[in-house]
Tab-separated table of C-alpha atoms and ligand atoms in Angstrom:
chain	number	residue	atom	x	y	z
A	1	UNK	CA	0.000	0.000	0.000
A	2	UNK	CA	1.175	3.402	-0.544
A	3	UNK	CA	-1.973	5.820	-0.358
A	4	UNK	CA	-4.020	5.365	2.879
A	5	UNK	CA	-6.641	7.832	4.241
A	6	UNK	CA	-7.976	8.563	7.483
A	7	UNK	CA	-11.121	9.673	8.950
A	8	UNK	CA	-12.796	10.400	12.073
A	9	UNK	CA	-16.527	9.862	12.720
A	10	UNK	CA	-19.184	9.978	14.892
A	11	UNK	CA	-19.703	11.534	18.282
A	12	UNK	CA	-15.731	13.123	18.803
A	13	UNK	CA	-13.946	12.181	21.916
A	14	UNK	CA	-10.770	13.315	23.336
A	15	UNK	CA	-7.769	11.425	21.895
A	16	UNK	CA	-9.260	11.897	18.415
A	17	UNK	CA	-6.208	13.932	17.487
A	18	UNK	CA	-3.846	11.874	19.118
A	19	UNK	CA	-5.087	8.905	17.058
A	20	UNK	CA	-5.309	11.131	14.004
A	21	UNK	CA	-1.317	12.222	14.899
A	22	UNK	CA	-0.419	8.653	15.361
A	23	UNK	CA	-2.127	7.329	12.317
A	24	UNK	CA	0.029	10.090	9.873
A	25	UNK	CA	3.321	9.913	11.548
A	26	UNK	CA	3.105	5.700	11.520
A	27	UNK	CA	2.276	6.082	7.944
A	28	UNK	CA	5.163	8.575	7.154
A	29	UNK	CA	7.498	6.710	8.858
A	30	UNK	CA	6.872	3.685	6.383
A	31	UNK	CA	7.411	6.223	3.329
A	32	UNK	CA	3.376	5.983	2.579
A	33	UNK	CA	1.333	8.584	1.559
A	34	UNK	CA	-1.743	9.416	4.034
A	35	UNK	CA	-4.550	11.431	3.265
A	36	UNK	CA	-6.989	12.791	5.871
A	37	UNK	CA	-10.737	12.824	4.969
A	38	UNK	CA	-12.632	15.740	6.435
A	39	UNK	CA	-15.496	15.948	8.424
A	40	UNK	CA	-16.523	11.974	8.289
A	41	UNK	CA	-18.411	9.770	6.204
A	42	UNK	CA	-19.782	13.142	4.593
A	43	UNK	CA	-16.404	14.196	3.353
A	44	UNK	CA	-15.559	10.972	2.020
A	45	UNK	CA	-18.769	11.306	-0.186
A	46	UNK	CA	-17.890	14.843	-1.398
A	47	UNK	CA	-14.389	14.569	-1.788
A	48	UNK	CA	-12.949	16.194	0.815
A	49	UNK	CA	-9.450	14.536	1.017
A	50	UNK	CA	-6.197	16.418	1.041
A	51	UNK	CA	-2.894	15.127	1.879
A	52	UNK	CA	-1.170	15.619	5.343
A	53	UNK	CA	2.266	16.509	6.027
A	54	UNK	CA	4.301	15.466	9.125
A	55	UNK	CA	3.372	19.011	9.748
A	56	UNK	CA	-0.238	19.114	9.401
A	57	UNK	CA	-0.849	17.113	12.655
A	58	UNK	CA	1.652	19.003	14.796
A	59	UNK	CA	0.472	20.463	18.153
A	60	UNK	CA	-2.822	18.473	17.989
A	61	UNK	CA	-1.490	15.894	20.537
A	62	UNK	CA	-2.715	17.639	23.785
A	63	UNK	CA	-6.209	18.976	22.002
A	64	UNK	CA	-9.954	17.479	22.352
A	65	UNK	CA	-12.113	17.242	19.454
A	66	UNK	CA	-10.718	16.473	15.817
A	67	UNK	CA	-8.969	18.251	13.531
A	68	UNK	CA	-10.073	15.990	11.548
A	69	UNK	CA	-13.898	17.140	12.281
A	70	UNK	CA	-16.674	15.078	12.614
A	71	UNK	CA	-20.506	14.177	11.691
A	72	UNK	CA	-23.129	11.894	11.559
A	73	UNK	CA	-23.872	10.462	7.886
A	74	UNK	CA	-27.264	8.661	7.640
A	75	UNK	CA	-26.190	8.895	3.274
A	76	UNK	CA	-23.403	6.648	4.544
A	77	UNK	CA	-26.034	3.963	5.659
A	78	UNK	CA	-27.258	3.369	1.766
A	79	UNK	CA	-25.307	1.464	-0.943
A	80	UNK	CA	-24.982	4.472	-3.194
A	81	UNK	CA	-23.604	6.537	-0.438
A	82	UNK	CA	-20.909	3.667	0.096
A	83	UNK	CA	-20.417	3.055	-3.499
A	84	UNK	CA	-20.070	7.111	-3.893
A	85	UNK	CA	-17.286	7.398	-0.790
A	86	UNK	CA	-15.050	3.988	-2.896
A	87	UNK	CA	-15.211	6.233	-5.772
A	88	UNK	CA	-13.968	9.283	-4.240
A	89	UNK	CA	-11.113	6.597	-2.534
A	90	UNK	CA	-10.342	5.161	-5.492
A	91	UNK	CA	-9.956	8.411	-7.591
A	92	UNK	CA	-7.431	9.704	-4.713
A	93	UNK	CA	-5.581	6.280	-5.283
A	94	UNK	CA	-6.186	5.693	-1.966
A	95	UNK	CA	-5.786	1.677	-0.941
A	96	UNK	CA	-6.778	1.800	2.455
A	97	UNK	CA	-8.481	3.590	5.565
A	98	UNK	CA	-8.232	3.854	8.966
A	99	UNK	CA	-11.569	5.081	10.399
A	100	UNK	CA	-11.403	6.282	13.892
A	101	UNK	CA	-15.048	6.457	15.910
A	102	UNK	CA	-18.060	4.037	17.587
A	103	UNK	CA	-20.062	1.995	16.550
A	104	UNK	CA	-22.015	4.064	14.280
A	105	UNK	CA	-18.286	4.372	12.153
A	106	UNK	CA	-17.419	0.757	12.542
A	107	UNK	CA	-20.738	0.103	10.676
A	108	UNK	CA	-19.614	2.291	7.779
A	109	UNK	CA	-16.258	0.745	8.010
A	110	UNK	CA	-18.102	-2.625	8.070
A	111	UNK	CA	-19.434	-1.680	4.729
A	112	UNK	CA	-16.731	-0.391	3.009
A	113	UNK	CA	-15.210	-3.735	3.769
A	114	UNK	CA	-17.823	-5.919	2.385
A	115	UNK	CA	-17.582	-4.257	-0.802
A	116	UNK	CA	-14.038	-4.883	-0.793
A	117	UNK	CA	-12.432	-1.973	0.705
A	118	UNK	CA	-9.428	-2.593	3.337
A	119	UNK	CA	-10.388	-0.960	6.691
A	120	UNK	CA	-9.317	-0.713	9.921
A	121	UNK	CA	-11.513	0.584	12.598
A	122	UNK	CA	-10.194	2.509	15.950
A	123	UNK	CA	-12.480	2.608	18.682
A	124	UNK	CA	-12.728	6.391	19.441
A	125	UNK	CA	-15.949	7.121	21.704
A	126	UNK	CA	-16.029	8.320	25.098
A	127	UNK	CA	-19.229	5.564	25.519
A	128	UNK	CA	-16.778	2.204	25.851
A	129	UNK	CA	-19.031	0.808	24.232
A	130	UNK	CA	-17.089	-1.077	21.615
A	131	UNK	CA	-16.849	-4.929	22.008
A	132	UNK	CA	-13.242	-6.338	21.257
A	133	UNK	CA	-10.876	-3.557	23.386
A	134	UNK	CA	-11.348	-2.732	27.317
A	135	UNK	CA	-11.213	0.672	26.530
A	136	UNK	CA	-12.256	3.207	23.616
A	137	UNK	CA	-10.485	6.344	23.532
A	138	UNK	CA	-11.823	9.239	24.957
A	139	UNK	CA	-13.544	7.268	28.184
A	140	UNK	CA	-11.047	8.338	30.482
A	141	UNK	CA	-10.789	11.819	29.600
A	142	UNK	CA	-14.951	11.645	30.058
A	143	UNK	CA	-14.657	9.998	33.286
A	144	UNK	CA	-12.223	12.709	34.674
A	145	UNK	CA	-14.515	15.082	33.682
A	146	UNK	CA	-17.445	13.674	35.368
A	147	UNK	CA	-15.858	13.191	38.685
A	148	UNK	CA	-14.958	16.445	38.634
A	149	UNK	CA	-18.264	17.634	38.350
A	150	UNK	CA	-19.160	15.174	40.843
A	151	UNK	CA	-17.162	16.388	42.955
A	152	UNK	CA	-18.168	20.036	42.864
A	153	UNK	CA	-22.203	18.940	42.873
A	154	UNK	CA	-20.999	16.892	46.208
A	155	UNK	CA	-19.934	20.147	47.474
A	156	UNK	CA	-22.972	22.013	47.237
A	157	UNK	CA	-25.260	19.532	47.660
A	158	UNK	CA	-23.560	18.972	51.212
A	159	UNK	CA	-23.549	22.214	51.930
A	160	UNK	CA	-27.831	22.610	51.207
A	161	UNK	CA	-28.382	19.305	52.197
A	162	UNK	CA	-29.813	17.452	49.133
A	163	UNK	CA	-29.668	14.978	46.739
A	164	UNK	CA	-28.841	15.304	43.171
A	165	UNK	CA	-29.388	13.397	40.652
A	166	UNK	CA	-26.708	13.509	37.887
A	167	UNK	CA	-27.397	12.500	34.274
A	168	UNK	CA	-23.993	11.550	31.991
A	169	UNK	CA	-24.235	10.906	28.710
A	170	UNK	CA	-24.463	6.849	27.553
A	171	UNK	CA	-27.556	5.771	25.667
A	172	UNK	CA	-27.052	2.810	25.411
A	173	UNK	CA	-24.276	1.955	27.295
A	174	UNK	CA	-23.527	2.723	31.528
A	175	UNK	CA	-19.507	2.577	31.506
A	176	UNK	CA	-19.297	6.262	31.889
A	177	UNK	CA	-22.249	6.162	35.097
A	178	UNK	CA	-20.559	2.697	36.333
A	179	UNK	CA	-16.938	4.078	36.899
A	180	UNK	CA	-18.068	8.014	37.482
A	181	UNK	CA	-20.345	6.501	40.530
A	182	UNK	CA	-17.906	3.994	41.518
A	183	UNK	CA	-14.952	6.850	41.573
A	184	UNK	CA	-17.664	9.607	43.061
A	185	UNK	CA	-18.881	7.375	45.871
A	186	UNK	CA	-22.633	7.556	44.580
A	187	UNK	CA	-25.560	5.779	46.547
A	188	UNK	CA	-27.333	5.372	43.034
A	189	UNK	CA	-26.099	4.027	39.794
A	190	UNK	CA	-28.213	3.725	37.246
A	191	UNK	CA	-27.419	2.303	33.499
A	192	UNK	CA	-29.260	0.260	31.042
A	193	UNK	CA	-27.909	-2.526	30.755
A	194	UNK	CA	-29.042	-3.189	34.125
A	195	UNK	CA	-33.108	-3.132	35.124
A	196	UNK	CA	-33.766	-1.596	38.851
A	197	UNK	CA	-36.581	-0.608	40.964
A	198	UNK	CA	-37.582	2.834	42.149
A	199	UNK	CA	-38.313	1.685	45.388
A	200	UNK	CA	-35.552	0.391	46.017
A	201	UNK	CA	-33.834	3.507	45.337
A	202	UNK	CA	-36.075	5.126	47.495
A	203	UNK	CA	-35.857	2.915	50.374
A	204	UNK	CA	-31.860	3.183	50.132
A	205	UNK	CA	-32.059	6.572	49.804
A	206	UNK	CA	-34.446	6.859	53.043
A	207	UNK	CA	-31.765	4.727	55.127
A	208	UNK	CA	-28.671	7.011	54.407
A	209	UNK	CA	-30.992	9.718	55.611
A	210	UNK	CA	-32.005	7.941	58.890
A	211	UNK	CA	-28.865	7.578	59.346
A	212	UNK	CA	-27.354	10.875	58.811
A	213	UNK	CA	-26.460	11.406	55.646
A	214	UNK	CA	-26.217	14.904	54.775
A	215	UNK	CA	-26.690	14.715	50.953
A	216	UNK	CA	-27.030	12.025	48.293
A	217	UNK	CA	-26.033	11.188	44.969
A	218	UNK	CA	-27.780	9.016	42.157
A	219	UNK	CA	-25.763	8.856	38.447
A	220	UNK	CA	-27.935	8.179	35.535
A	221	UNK	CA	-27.336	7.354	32.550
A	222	UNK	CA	-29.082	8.977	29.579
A	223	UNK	CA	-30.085	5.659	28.673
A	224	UNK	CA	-32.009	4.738	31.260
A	225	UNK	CA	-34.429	7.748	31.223
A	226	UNK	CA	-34.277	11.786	31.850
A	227	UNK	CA	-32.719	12.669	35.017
A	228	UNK	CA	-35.155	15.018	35.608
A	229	UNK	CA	-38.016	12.635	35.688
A	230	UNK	CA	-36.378	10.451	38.257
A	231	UNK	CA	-35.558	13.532	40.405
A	232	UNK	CA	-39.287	14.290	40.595
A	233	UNK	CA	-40.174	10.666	41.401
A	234	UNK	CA	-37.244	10.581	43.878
A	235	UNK	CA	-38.548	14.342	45.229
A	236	UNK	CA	-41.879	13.187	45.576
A	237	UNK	CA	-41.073	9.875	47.337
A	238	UNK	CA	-39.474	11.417	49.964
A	239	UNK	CA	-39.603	15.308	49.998
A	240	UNK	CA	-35.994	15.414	50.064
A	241	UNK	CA	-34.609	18.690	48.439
A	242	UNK	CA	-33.964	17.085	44.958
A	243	UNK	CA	-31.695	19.003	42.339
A	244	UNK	CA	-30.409	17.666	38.900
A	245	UNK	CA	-27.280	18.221	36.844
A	246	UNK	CA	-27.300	17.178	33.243
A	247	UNK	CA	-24.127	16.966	32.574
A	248	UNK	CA	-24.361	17.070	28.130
A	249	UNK	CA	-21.628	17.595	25.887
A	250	UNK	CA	-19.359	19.115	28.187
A	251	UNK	CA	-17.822	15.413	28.773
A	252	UNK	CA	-17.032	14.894	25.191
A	253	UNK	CA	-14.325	18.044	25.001
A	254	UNK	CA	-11.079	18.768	27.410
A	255	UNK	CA	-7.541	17.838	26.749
A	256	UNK	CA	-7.545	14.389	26.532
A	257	UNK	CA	-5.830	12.747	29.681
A	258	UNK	CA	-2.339	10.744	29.291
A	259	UNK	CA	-4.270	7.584	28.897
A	260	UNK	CA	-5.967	8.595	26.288
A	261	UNK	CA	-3.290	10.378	24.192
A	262	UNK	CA	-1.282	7.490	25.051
A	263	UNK	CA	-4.201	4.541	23.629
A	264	UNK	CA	-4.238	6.533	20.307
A	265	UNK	CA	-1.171	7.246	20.064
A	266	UNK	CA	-0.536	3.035	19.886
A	267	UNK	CA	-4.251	1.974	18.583
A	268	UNK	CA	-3.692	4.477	15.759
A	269	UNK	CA	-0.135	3.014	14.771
A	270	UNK	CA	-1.193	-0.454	14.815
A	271	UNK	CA	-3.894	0.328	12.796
A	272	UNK	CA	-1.622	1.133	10.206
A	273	UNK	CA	0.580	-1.614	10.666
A	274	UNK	CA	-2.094	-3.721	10.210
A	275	UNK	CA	-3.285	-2.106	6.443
A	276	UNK	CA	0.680	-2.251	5.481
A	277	UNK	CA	0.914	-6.022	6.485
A	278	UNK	CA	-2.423	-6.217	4.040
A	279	UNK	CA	-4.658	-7.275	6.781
A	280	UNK	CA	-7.747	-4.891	6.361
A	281	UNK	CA	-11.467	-5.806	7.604
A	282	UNK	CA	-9.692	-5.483	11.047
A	283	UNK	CA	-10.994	-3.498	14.155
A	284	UNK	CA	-8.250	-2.651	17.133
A	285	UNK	CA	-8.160	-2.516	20.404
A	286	UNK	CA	-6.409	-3.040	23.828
A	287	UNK	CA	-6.822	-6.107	25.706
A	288	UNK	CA	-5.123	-6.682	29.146
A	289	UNK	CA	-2.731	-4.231	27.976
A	290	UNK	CA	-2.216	-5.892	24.683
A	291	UNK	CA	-2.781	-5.058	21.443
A	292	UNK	CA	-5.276	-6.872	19.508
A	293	UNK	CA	-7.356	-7.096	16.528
A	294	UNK	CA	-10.434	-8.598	15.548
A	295	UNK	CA	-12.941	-9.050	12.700
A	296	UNK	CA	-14.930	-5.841	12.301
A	297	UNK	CA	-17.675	-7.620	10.206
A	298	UNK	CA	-17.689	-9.779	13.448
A	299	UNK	CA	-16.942	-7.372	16.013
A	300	UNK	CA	-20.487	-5.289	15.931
A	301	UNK	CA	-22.606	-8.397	16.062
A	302	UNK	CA	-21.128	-8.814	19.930
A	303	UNK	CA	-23.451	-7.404	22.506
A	304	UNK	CA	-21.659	-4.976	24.581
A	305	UNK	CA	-21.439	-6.158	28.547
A	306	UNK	CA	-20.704	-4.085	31.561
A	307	UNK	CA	-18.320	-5.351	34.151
A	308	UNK	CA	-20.725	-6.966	36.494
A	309	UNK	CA	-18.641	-7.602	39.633
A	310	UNK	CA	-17.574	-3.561	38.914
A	311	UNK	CA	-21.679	-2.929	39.177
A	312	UNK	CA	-22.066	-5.409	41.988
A	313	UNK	CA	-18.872	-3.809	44.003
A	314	UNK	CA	-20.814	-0.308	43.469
A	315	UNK	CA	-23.769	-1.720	45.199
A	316	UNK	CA	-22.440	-3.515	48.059
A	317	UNK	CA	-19.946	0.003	48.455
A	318	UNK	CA	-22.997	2.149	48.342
A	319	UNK	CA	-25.221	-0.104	51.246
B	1	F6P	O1	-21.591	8.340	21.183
B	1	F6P	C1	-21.109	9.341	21.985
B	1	F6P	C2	-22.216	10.192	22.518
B	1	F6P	O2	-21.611	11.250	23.218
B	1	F6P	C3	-23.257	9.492	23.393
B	1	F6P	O3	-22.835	9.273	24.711
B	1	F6P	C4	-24.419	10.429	23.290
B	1	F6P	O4	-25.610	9.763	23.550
B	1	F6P	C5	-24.344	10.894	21.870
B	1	F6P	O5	-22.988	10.758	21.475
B	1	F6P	C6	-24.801	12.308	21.633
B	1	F6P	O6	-24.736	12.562	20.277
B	1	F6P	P1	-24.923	13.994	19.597
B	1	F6P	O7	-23.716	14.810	19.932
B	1	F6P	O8	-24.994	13.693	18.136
B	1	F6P	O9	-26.158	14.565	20.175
């Protein structure tokens, strides 16, 4: 191979750039051409490919979002929208293409590799929600971000005496709520993968209280429902002083932490080791602190699990 493009996707997460970096200086290094596609899926359709220097990914390392930028495609989800981005590929003389994003991106990838295409997807979400790697890039960075804001909500919510409830993004995954209540000492987790019972929320709520608890703290995650609907039921319940925090898109930017910059900066190199060595239709990831790849036309057909003795040990911690 001598052309390869890459492309970010999706909902950005910090360590984008890092990957991005990674992915152009691993290329360069192996006297190979790499082109960057801009702003997705979308770009690739229109054509919006330009070469990248050594240069062009300089001082990026240590910055959130992607210089790469970033959308949603739903033109990318039809034939002719896949057919359209191999024809904008091929007339760049482009071979292969590293696509950096979640799920949504590893489906496009997924395509582009049934119709022949050489891929290689990087898991770059802040959701770690992609089977086949313990974590996606950009999860840390989000966590750190949450528990700061935990932090500061615990502050105030001691000081007034109340609960809050505390929605983080995840719609259809809990990692982020899992490890942000774990790390924020939270009497309430709630994530979808898991079903639970408002009155038992209630009633665990009611015995902190009896037994002196000053404020308390319930994560949600978007998935499971609106925060602010279970702060009214919770409000209602009891007639504790409820407050909620909806914590948005605030934990998708930041300088990424140095576990993220340092998870692109060797998922995005093996990602092009992988296309040199001719071994596209591959997905990457880290595994007990290994490097491995999988099948992506496999990958997205594995459900995505929490760690259940991590969601049992937040329950028992929480009592
Ligand atoms: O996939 C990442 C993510 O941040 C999810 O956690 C969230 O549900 C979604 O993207 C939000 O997407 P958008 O920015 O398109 O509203």
């Amino acid at each position: 191979m001598k052309k390869i493009g890459v492309l970010t996707s999706g909902g950005d997460s910090p360590g984008m750039n890092a990957a991005v970096r990674a992915v152009v200086r691993k290329a360069i290094f192996h006297n190979v051409e790499i082109y960057g596609i801009f702003h997705g899926y979308s770009g690739l359709i229109e054509g919006q490919i330009e070469k990248l220097e050594l240069g062009s990914v300089g001082d990026i390392i240590h910055r959130g979002g992607t210089k790469l930028y970033s959308a949603r495609c739903p033109e990318f989800k039809t034939v002719e929208g896949q057919k359209k981005g191999i024809e904008q590929l091929k007339k760049h003389g482009i071979e292969g293409l590293v696509v950096i994003g979640g799920d949504g991106s590893y489906m496009g990838a997924k395509k582009l590799t049934e119709h022949g295409f050489p891929c290689v997807g990087v898991p770059g979400t802040i959701d770690n929600d992609i089977p086949g790697t313990d974590f996606t890039i950009g999860f840390d960075t989000a966590l750190n971000t949450v528990i700061d804001a935990i932090d500061k909500i615990r502050d105030t919510a001691t000081s007034h005496e109340r609960t809050y409830v505390i929605e983080v993004m995840g719609r259809h995954a809990g990692d982020i709520a899992l490890w942000s209540g774990l790390a924020g000492g939270a009497e309430t987790i709630l994530i979808p993968e898991a079903d639970y019972n408002m009155d038992h929320v209630i009633s665990r709520l009611q015995r902190g209280h009896e037994r002196g608890k000053k404020h308390s703290i319930i994560v949600v995650a978007e998935g499971v429902g609106s925060g602010v609907e279970i702060a009214k039921q919770v409000e209602e319940a009891t007639s504790f002083e409820t407050r909620v925090s909806v914590l948005g898109h605030v934990q998708r930017g930041g300088s990424p932490s140095a576990f993220d910059r340092v998870l692109a900066s060797r998922l995005g190199a093996f990602a092009v080791e992988l296309l040199l060595e001719g071994k596209g239709g591959r997905c990457v990831g880290i595994q007990k602190n290994e490097l491995v790849h999988h099948d992506i036309l496999e990958i997205l057909d594995q459900p995505h699990t929490i760690d259940e003795n991590m969601y049992q040990l937040s329950k028992e911690l929480s009592i």
